[in-house]
Coordinates of C-alpha atoms and ligand atoms in Angstrom, one line a residue:
X155 CA -23.4 10.9 24.0
X156 CA -22.6 7.4 22.9
X157 CA -19.0 6.7 23.6
X158 CA -18.3 3.2 22.2
X159 CA -14.7 3.2 23.4
X160 CA -15.6 3.9 27.1
X161 CA -18.8 1.8 27.0
X162 CA -17.0 -1.3 26.0
X163 CA -13.4 -0.9 27.1
X164 CA -13.4 1.5 30.0
X165 CA -9.9 2.7 30.4
X166 CA -8.6 -0.7 31.3
X167 CA -6.0 -2.6 29.4
X168 CA -5.2 -6.3 29.9
X169 CA -2.8 -5.5 32.7
X170 CA -5.6 -3.8 34.7
X171 CA -7.9 -6.7 34.1
X172 CA -5.3 -9.2 35.3
X173 CA -5.9 -11.3 38.4
X174 CA -3.2 -13.6 39.8
X175 CA -3.7 -17.2 38.8
X176 CA -6.2 -16.8 36.0
X177 CA -5.5 -18.7 32.8
X178 CA -7.2 -18.6 29.4
X179 CA -6.0 -22.1 28.4
X180 CA -4.9 -25.1 30.3
X181 CA -1.8 -26.7 28.7
X182 CA -1.3 -30.5 29.0
X183 CA 1.3 -31.4 31.5
X184 CA 4.9 -31.5 30.2
X185 CA 5.8 -35.0 29.2
X186 CA 9.4 -34.3 28.2
X187 CA 12.2 -32.9 30.4
X188 CA 12.1 -29.1 30.7
X189 CA 14.8 -27.5 28.6
X190 CA 15.6 -23.9 29.6
X191 CA 16.7 -21.5 26.9
X192 CA 20.4 -20.9 26.7
X193 CA 21.4 -18.2 29.1
X194 CA 23.1 -16.2 26.4
X195 CA 19.8 -16.0 24.4
X196 CA 17.8 -14.4 27.2
X197 CA 17.2 -10.7 26.7
X198 CA 15.5 -10.1 30.0
X199 CA 15.2 -11.9 33.4
X200 CA 11.4 -12.0 33.5
X201 CA 8.3 -11.1 31.5
X202 CA 5.3 -9.5 33.2
X203 CA 2.2 -10.8 31.4
X204 CA -1.4 -10.2 32.3
X205 CA -3.3 -13.2 33.6
X206 CA -6.9 -13.4 32.3
X207 CA -9.6 -16.0 31.8
X208 CA -10.6 -17.0 28.3
X209 CA -13.9 -15.3 28.1
X210 CA -12.5 -12.1 29.5
X211 CA -9.7 -12.2 26.9
X212 CA -12.0 -13.0 24.0
X213 CA -14.4 -10.2 25.0
X214 CA -11.5 -7.8 25.4
X215 CA -10.1 -8.4 21.9
X216 CA -13.6 -8.6 20.3
X217 CA -14.4 -5.1 21.8
X218 CA -11.1 -3.8 20.5
X219 CA -11.7 -5.1 17.0
X220 CA -15.1 -3.3 16.9
X221 CA -13.3 0.0 17.5
X222 CA -11.3 -0.6 14.3
X223 CA -12.6 1.0 11.1
X224 CA -12.2 -1.5 8.3
X225 CA -13.2 -2.0 4.7
X226 CA -15.6 -4.8 5.6
X227 CA -17.3 -2.3 7.9
X228 CA -17.5 0.9 5.8
X229 CA -16.4 3.0 2.9
X230 CA -12.7 4.0 2.9
X231 CA -12.2 6.8 0.4
X232 CA -8.4 7.2 1.0
X233 CA -7.0 8.6 -2.3
X234 CA -3.7 7.0 -3.4
X235 CA -4.1 4.1 -1.0
X236 CA -6.9 2.4 -3.1
X237 CA -8.8 0.7 -0.3
X238 CA -11.0 -1.6 -2.3
X239 CA -12.8 -4.7 -1.2
X240 CA -11.0 -8.0 -0.7
X241 CA -13.0 -10.9 -2.1
X242 CA -13.3 -13.6 0.5
X243 CA -12.3 -16.3 -2.0
X244 CA -8.8 -14.7 -1.9
X245 CA -8.7 -15.6 1.8
X246 CA -9.8 -19.1 1.1
X247 CA -7.0 -19.5 -1.3
X248 CA -4.4 -18.0 1.0
X249 CA -5.6 -20.2 3.9
X250 CA -5.6 -23.4 1.9
X251 CA -3.4 -25.8 3.8
X252 CA -1.6 -26.8 0.6
X253 CA -0.3 -23.2 0.4
X254 CA -0.4 -22.1 4.1
X255 CA 1.6 -25.2 5.1
X256 CA 4.6 -24.5 2.8
X257 CA 8.0 -23.7 4.2
X258 CA 10.1 -21.2 2.4
X259 CA 13.2 -23.4 2.4
X260 CA 11.3 -26.4 1.0
X261 CA 12.9 -28.2 -2.0
X262 CA 11.5 -26.7 -5.2
X263 CA 10.6 -30.2 -6.4
X264 CA 8.0 -30.4 -3.5
X265 CA 6.8 -26.8 -4.1
X266 CA 5.8 -27.0 -7.8
X267 CA 2.2 -25.8 -7.1
X268 CA 3.3 -22.7 -5.3
X269 CA 6.1 -22.0 -7.8
X270 CA 3.6 -22.4 -10.6
X271 CA 1.3 -19.7 -9.1
X272 CA 4.3 -17.4 -8.9
X273 CA 5.4 -18.1 -12.5
X274 CA 1.9 -17.6 -13.8
X275 CA 1.5 -14.4 -11.9
X276 CA 4.8 -13.1 -13.3
X277 CA 3.3 -13.9 -16.8
X278 CA 0.0 -12.2 -16.0
X279 CA 1.6 -9.1 -14.8
X280 CA 4.0 -8.9 -17.8
X281 CA 1.0 -9.3 -20.1
X282 CA -1.2 -6.8 -18.3
X283 CA 1.6 -4.2 -18.4
X284 CA 2.9 -5.1 -21.9
X285 CA 6.4 -5.8 -20.7
X286 CA 8.8 -8.8 -21.2
X287 CA 9.0 -10.1 -17.7
X288 CA 8.2 -9.4 -14.1
X289 CA 9.7 -10.0 -10.6
X290 CA 7.5 -10.7 -7.6
X291 CA 10.3 -10.3 -5.0
X292 CA 9.6 -6.7 -3.8
X293 CA 7.5 -6.6 -0.6
X294 CA 5.8 -3.2 -1.2
X295 CA 5.5 -0.5 -3.8
X296 CA 8.3 1.4 -2.3
X297 CA 10.6 -1.7 -2.5
X298 CA 9.5 -2.2 -6.1
X299 CA 10.7 1.3 -7.0
X300 CA 13.9 0.5 -5.2
X301 CA 14.4 -2.7 -7.2
X302 CA 13.4 -1.0 -10.5
X303 CA 15.8 1.9 -10.0
X304 CA 18.6 -0.4 -8.9
X305 CA 18.1 -2.4 -12.1
X306 CA 18.3 0.8 -14.2
X307 CA 21.4 1.8 -12.4
X308 CA 23.1 -1.6 -13.0
X309 CA 22.0 -1.5 -16.7
X310 CA 23.4 2.0 -17.2
X311 CA 26.7 1.0 -15.4
X312 CA 27.0 -2.0 -17.8
X313 CA 26.5 0.4 -20.7
X314 CA 29.4 2.6 -19.4
X315 CA 26.9 5.4 -18.6
X316 CA 28.3 6.2 -15.1
X317 CA 28.0 9.9 -15.7
X318 CA 24.2 9.5 -15.3
X319 CA 23.8 10.5 -11.7
X320 CA 20.4 12.2 -11.6
X321 CA 16.8 11.0 -11.5
X322 CA 14.0 13.3 -12.5
X323 CA 10.9 13.3 -10.4
X324 CA 7.7 15.4 -11.0
X325 CA 6.7 17.5 -8.0
X326 CA 3.3 15.6 -7.8
X327 CA 5.0 12.3 -7.1
X328 CA 4.5 10.1 -4.1
X329 CA 7.3 10.7 -1.5
X330 CA 8.6 7.2 -2.1
X331 CA 9.9 8.3 -5.6
X332 CA 12.5 10.8 -4.5
X333 CA 13.3 8.6 -1.5
X334 CA 14.0 5.7 -3.8
X335 CA 16.2 7.7 -6.2
X336 CA 18.2 9.0 -3.3
X337 CA 18.5 5.6 -1.6
X338 CA 19.9 4.3 -4.9
X339 CA 22.6 7.0 -4.8
X340 CA 21.1 9.4 -7.3
X341 CA 20.6 13.1 -7.1
X342 CA 16.9 14.0 -7.3
X343 CA 15.8 16.8 -9.7
X344 CA 12.2 17.9 -9.3
X345 CA 10.2 18.7 -12.4
X346 CA 7.2 21.1 -11.9
X347 CA 3.7 20.3 -12.9
X348 CA 2.0 22.6 -15.4
X349 CA -1.3 24.3 -14.6
X350 CA -3.2 21.7 -16.6
X351 CA -1.9 18.9 -14.4
X352 CA 0.5 17.5 -17.0
X353 CA 4.3 17.6 -16.6
X354 CA 6.0 20.9 -17.5
X355 CA 7.6 19.8 -20.7
X356 CA 10.0 22.7 -21.0
X357 CA 11.3 22.0 -17.5
X358 CA 11.7 18.3 -18.4
X359 CA 13.6 19.1 -21.6
X360 CA 15.9 21.3 -19.7
X361 CA 16.7 18.6 -17.2
X362 CA 17.2 15.9 -19.9
X363 CA 21.0 16.1 -20.3
X364 CA 23.8 13.5 -20.2
X365 CA 23.5 13.4 -16.4
X366 CA 19.9 12.1 -16.5
X367 CA 19.6 8.4 -15.6
X368 CA 15.8 8.2 -15.5
X369 CA 12.5 9.9 -15.3
X370 CA 10.2 8.4 -12.6
X371 CA 6.7 9.1 -13.9
X372 CA 3.4 8.1 -12.1
X373 CA 0.7 7.2 -14.6
X374 CA -2.0 8.3 -14.0
X375 CA -0.5 10.8 -11.7
X376 CA -1.4 11.4 -8.1
X377 CA -3.9 14.0 -9.2
X378 CA -5.8 11.2 -10.9
X379 CA -4.9 12.6 -14.3
X380 CA -3.5 10.8 -17.4
X381 CA -0.4 12.4 -18.7
X382 CA -1.5 13.6 -22.1
X383 CA 2.0 14.1 -23.5
X384 CA 3.2 10.6 -22.5
X385 CA 4.3 9.5 -26.0
X386 CA 6.3 12.7 -26.5
X387 CA 7.9 12.4 -23.0
X388 CA 8.8 8.8 -23.6
X389 CA 10.5 9.7 -27.0
X390 CA 12.4 12.6 -25.4
X391 CA 13.6 10.6 -22.4
X392 CA 15.0 7.8 -24.7
X393 CA 16.5 10.3 -27.2
X394 CA 18.4 11.7 -24.2
X395 CA 19.7 8.2 -23.4
X396 CA 17.8 8.0 -20.1
X397 CA 15.3 5.3 -18.9
X398 CA 11.6 5.7 -18.3
X399 CA 10.5 4.3 -14.9
X400 CA 6.8 4.0 -14.3
X401 CA 5.3 4.3 -10.8
X402 CA 2.3 2.0 -11.5
X403 CA 0.7 2.2 -8.1
X404 CA -2.4 3.6 -9.9
X405 CA -2.7 0.7 -12.4
X406 CA -6.2 0.2 -11.0
X407 CA -7.2 3.1 -13.3
X408 CA -5.8 1.7 -16.5
X409 CA -5.5 -2.1 -16.2
X410 CA -6.8 -3.7 -19.4
X411 CA -7.2 -0.3 -21.1
X412 CA -3.6 0.6 -22.0
X413 CA -0.2 -1.2 -21.7
X414 CA 2.6 0.8 -20.1
X415 CA 5.0 -1.2 -22.2
X416 CA 3.4 0.3 -25.4
X417 CA 3.8 3.8 -24.0
X418 CA 7.6 3.2 -23.7
X419 CA 8.1 2.5 -20.1
X420 CA 11.3 0.4 -19.4
X421 CA 10.4 -0.6 -15.8
X422 CA 7.0 -0.3 -14.1
X423 CA 6.1 -1.4 -10.5
X424 CA 2.7 -2.6 -9.6
X425 CA 1.1 -2.3 -6.1
X426 CA -0.8 -5.6 -6.2
X427 CA -2.4 -4.5 -2.9
X428 CA -4.0 -1.5 -4.7
X429 CA -4.9 -3.1 -8.0
X430 CA -5.5 -6.8 -7.4
X431 CA -7.3 -6.7 -4.1
X432 CA -5.2 -7.8 -1.3
X433 CA -5.9 -6.3 2.2
X434 CA -3.6 -3.5 3.3
X435 CA -3.5 -0.5 5.5
X436 CA -1.6 0.6 8.5
X437 CA 1.7 -0.3 6.9
X438 CA 1.1 -3.5 5.2
X439 CA 1.1 -6.2 4.0
X440 CA 1.7 -5.7 0.3
X441 CA 3.8 -6.6 -2.7
X442 CA 5.4 -4.5 -5.3
X443 CA 6.2 -6.6 -8.4
X444 CA 8.2 -4.9 -11.1
X445 CA 7.7 -5.5 -14.8
X446 CA 10.5 -4.7 -17.2
X447 CA 11.5 -4.7 -20.8
X448 CA 13.9 -7.2 -22.3
X449 CA 17.1 -5.2 -21.7
X450 CA 16.5 -5.2 -17.9
X451 CA 15.6 -8.9 -17.5
X452 CA 19.2 -10.0 -16.6
X453 CA 19.1 -7.6 -13.7
X454 CA 15.9 -8.9 -12.0
X455 CA 16.2 -9.6 -8.3
X456 CA 16.4 -13.2 -7.0
X457 CA 14.5 -15.4 -6.9
X458 CA 12.9 -15.3 -10.3
X459 CA 10.7 -18.3 -11.2
X460 CA 11.3 -19.9 -14.6
X461 CA 9.4 -22.5 -16.4
X462 CA 11.6 -25.3 -17.7
X463 CA 9.5 -26.5 -20.5
X464 CA 10.7 -30.1 -21.1
X465 CA 9.9 -33.4 -19.6
X466 CA 12.2 -34.0 -16.7
X467 CA 9.8 -36.7 -15.6
X468 CA 10.0 -38.6 -18.9
X469 CA 13.8 -38.3 -18.8
X470 CA 13.8 -40.1 -15.5
X471 CA 11.8 -42.9 -17.0
X472 CA 8.5 -41.9 -15.6
X473 CA 5.7 -42.6 -18.0
X474 CA 4.2 -39.1 -18.1
X475 CA 5.1 -35.7 -16.7
X476 CA 2.1 -33.4 -16.8
X477 CA 3.9 -30.4 -15.3
X478 CA 6.8 -28.4 -16.6
X479 CA 9.3 -27.8 -13.8
X480 CA 9.1 -24.5 -12.1
X481 CA 12.4 -23.3 -10.6
X482 CA 13.5 -20.3 -8.6
X483 CA 16.7 -18.9 -10.3
X484 CA 19.0 -15.9 -10.0
X485 CA 19.3 -14.0 -13.3
X486 CA 22.7 -13.5 -14.7
X487 CA 23.3 -9.8 -13.7
X488 CA 20.8 -9.8 -10.8
X489 CA 20.7 -6.9 -8.4
X490 CA 20.5 -9.6 -5.7
X491 CA 17.9 -10.4 -3.0
X492 CA 15.4 -8.0 -1.5
X493 CA 14.4 -10.2 1.4
X494 CA 15.4 -13.5 3.0
X495 CA 12.9 -15.5 0.9
X496 CA 10.9 -15.1 -2.3
X497 CA 8.5 -12.3 -1.6
X498 CA 5.1 -11.9 0.1
X499 CA 3.6 -15.2 -1.0
X500 CA 0.2 -14.8 0.7
X501 CA -0.4 -11.5 -0.9
X502 CA 0.8 -12.7 -4.3
X503 CA -1.5 -15.7 -4.1
X504 CA -4.5 -13.4 -3.4
X505 CA -3.5 -11.3 -6.5
X506 CA -3.3 -14.5 -8.6
X507 CA -6.7 -15.6 -7.4
X508 CA -8.2 -12.2 -8.2
X509 CA -6.8 -12.1 -11.7
X510 CA -8.0 -15.7 -12.4
X511 CA -11.5 -14.9 -11.1
X512 CA -11.9 -11.7 -13.2
X513 CA -10.1 -12.6 -16.3
X514 CA -9.1 -10.0 -19.0
X515 CA -12.6 -8.8 -19.5
X516 CA -13.3 -8.5 -15.8
X517 CA -10.1 -6.5 -15.3
X518 CA -11.2 -4.1 -18.0
X519 CA -14.5 -3.6 -16.3
X520 CA -12.8 -3.1 -13.0
X521 CA -10.7 -0.1 -14.2
X522 CA -13.6 1.3 -16.1
X523 CA -15.8 1.2 -13.0
X524 CA -13.1 2.8 -10.9
X525 CA -12.9 5.7 -13.3
X526 CA -16.7 6.1 -13.5
X527 CA -17.0 6.2 -9.7
X528 CA -14.3 8.8 -9.4
X529 CA -15.9 11.0 -12.0
X530 CA -19.3 10.6 -10.3
X531 CA -17.8 12.0 -7.1
X532 CA -16.1 14.7 -9.0
X533 CA -19.4 15.7 -10.6
X534 CA -21.4 15.6 -7.4
X535 CA -18.9 17.7 -5.4
X536 CA -17.6 20.2 -7.9
X537 CA -19.9 23.0 -6.9
X538 CA -19.1 22.8 -3.3
X539 CA -15.3 22.2 -3.3
X540 CA -12.7 23.8 -5.6
X541 CA -11.2 21.7 -8.3
X542 CA -7.7 23.0 -8.9
X543 CA -7.1 20.8 -12.0
X544 CA -10.5 20.8 -13.7
X545 CA -10.2 17.9 -16.1
X546 CA -12.0 14.5 -16.2
X547 CA -10.1 12.4 -13.7
X548 CA -9.3 8.7 -13.9
X549 CA -9.4 6.7 -10.6
X550 CA -9.2 9.5 -8.0
X551 CA -10.1 13.2 -7.7
X552 CA -8.3 15.9 -5.8
X553 CA -10.3 18.8 -4.5
X554 CA -8.9 21.8 -2.6
X555 CA -10.5 23.1 0.6
X556 CA -9.4 26.7 -0.3
X557 CA -13.0 28.0 -0.3
X558 CA -13.7 26.6 3.2
X559 CA -10.3 27.8 4.4
X560 CA -11.4 31.3 3.6
X561 CA -14.2 30.7 6.3
X562 CA -11.5 29.5 8.8
X563 CA -12.3 25.9 8.2
X564 CA -9.3 23.7 7.3
X565 CA -9.3 20.5 5.4
X566 CA -8.3 18.7 8.6
X567 CA -11.6 20.0 10.2
X568 CA -13.6 18.7 7.3
X569 CA -11.9 15.3 7.7
X570 CA -12.6 15.3 11.4
X571 CA -16.3 16.2 10.8
X572 CA -16.7 13.3 8.4
X573 CA -16.1 11.0 11.3
X574 CA -19.4 12.3 12.8
X575 CA -21.1 11.2 9.6
X576 CA -19.7 7.7 10.0
X577 CA -17.1 7.9 7.2
X578 CA -13.4 7.3 7.2
X579 CA -11.9 10.6 5.9
X580 CA -10.2 10.8 2.5
X581 CA -6.5 11.4 2.1
X582 CA -5.7 15.0 3.1
X583 CA -2.8 17.4 2.4
X584 CA -1.5 15.1 -0.4
X585 CA -0.5 15.7 -3.2
X586 CA 1.7 18.5 -1.8
X587 CA 1.1 20.8 -4.8
X588 CA -2.6 21.2 -4.0
X589 CA -3.5 23.7 -1.2
X590 CA -5.6 22.1 1.6
X591 CA -5.9 18.9 -0.6
X592 CA -8.8 16.5 -0.2
X593 CA -8.0 13.4 -2.2
X594 CA -10.8 11.0 -2.8
X595 CA -10.6 7.5 -4.4
X596 CA -13.9 5.6 -4.4
X597 CA -12.5 2.5 -6.2
X598 CA -14.7 0.3 -8.4
X599 CA -16.0 -1.6 -5.4
X600 CA -18.5 1.0 -4.1
X601 CA -22.2 1.1 -5.1
X602 CA -23.9 4.3 -6.2
X603 CA -25.8 4.4 -2.8
X604 CA -22.6 4.4 -0.8
X605 CA -21.0 7.1 -3.1
X606 CA -24.2 9.2 -2.7
X607 CA -24.2 8.9 1.1
X608 CA -20.5 10.0 1.2
X609 CA -21.1 12.9 -1.2
X610 CA -24.2 14.0 0.8
X611 CA -22.0 14.1 3.9
X612 CA -19.4 16.2 2.2
X613 CA -22.0 18.6 0.8
X614 CA -23.6 18.9 4.3
X615 CA -20.2 19.7 5.7
X616 CA -19.6 22.4 3.0
X617 CA -22.9 24.0 4.0
X618 CA -21.9 23.8 7.7
X619 CA -18.5 25.4 6.9
X620 CA -20.5 28.4 5.5
X621 CA -23.1 28.7 8.1
X622 CA -21.5 27.4 11.3
X623 CA -17.7 27.2 10.8
X624 CA -17.1 26.7 14.5
X625 CA -19.2 23.5 14.5
X626 CA -16.9 22.0 11.9
X627 CA -13.8 23.2 13.7
X628 CA -14.8 21.5 16.9
X629 CA -15.4 18.1 15.3
X630 CA -15.4 15.1 15.9
X631 CA -18.2 14.9 18.5
X632 CA -18.8 11.2 18.3
X633 CA -15.3 9.6 18.3
X634 CA -13.9 7.9 21.4
X635 CA -11.1 10.5 21.3
X636 CA -11.5 13.9 19.8
X637 CA -8.7 16.3 18.9
X638 CA -5.3 15.0 19.8
X639 CA -2.4 17.2 20.6
X640 CA -0.4 16.1 17.6
X641 CA 2.6 18.3 18.2
X642 CA 3.1 16.9 21.7
X643 CA 2.4 13.4 20.5
X644 CA 5.3 13.8 18.1
X645 CA 7.7 15.7 20.3
X646 CA 7.1 13.9 23.7
X647 CA 5.6 10.6 22.8
X648 CA 4.4 8.4 25.6
X649 CA 5.0 4.9 24.3
X650 CA 4.6 3.0 27.6
X651 CA 1.4 2.3 29.5
X652 CA 1.7 3.5 33.0
X653 CA -2.0 3.2 34.0
X654 CA -3.4 2.0 37.3
X655 CA -1.5 -1.3 36.9
X656 CA -0.8 -1.7 40.5
X657 CA -4.5 -2.1 41.1
X658 CA -4.2 -5.6 39.8
X659 CA -1.7 -6.5 42.5
X660 CA 1.2 -6.5 40.0
X661 CA 3.9 -3.9 40.7
X662 CA 3.9 -1.4 37.8
X663 CA 7.6 -2.1 37.2
X664 CA 8.7 -5.6 37.7
X665 CA 11.6 -7.6 36.6
X666 CA 11.8 -6.4 33.0
X667 CA 15.3 -5.4 33.4
X668 CA 16.9 -5.4 29.9
X669 CA 20.0 -7.4 29.7
X670 CA 23.1 -6.2 28.1
X671 CA 22.9 -8.0 24.7
X672 CA 26.6 -7.9 24.3
X673 CA 27.1 -10.3 27.2
Ligands
PLP26 C1 1.0 3.7 -2.5 C2 2.0 4.4 -3.5 C3 3.3 4.1 -3.4 C4 4.0 3.3 -2.3 O1 3.6 2.0 -2.3 P1 3.7 1.2 -0.9 O2 3.2 -0.2 -1.2 O3 2.9 1.9 0.1 O4 5.2 1.2 -0.5 C5 4.1 4.7 -4.4 N1 3.6 5.5 -5.4 C6 2.3 5.8 -5.5 C7 1.8 6.6 -6.6 C8 1.4 5.2 -4.5 O5 0.1 5.5 -4.6

């Protein structure tokens, strides 16, 4: 059997490949006096590093990179994560020296181009969501939620509404929603989902009392369904004196089709890495801008970029000032800073590029195609896998592996078997309200051919689960590592390589004695 990992890598890490005296680059001789680091700044006495030649090093990392499944290499149907393609022009923009060479502490006068990008992106996002303004400061969706709920908390406090100590969260929500509410000091009240996939309105009504600060609603929700009672919900939430927070991580499904602002949302975060094509995965990078209605603008985090229409140049006697001045400011009642600097600039620049490339019409086509693709997958797989909420979906579709479970095949087995067909598995066991969930999000980026190949694989696996369940349960057969002992990995993790290091002539444990940082 072909084992790409062992073929290219063996079991040897850089330390095992190390040979004393080998060097990958030759540095020029030092032409200034050597200046040792201050003793107090040293954390350890010595660092054991592998010694390798350049070609060996390049081949090692090239081989490692080939083991990595990536969006440029294949289809990535992870539901909720929205792994769409990342146009290469985004990378050109982000690498442009005029942007890449900027320093975050640079004088704003010398950073007008970068600030203009940020200011325009704020405007684009406010326009796309139908809100009055947006902040780009949050570094991820989760931090956007955190900022949004902090703004709502500050606003309610200024209104004297301090008895509002609860945040309502539907049970289909992403785990970051209850986590956010609780990090902001609120008590979380879970609202159940009705059998049709909409929110249970009676349960919501019951929870909407004078203690309710906000409802955090995901639209479309994590089942890929548009909340059909949204206008009623919005009216009820506001009548009860609470705020409507929108988890807009799924904006990819509705961008250009409907404005969250028109639906009554007061604050709405956007995962630009899921909607406006910036690379993500494995924990980052990302950005989670928040768009808000007028009453929340004074609470936006710092920095917020303003456009000083006016002619500062002319005032100084210069003949002509083509640019308005763009300035980072701190809004009057700001919740403060979310990070040391202004946000994840490289990610935001890619989002700006994507929006500028597509334009309004292109964005409408994007969300329409994302929905079409998800419905195509829904239609092709509906006879083989159970559909717990059988409604036309928007950008993603959630199946249940309950039928296969009855044959002893779990959704985890189906996911592992997909690896043998060359596909990254979809999201599994989320959302939590679906038994044996299999959550597929094709995105607008995939062609009909790649969707067909993926659906054919899942249909073949459904047949295998009927005829040869043990075959599916033993998968994968082609991956470098097969089934891992996940319980032991969690309970007794081995986080340090203790391989045959001494073979290289280096002692396995050398002088990496941690210093006492208090010294
Ligand atoms: C991805 C996602 C989040 C969290 O966003 P991060 O950028 O990963 O922090 C929150 N809610 C929903 C619905 C999501 O899909």
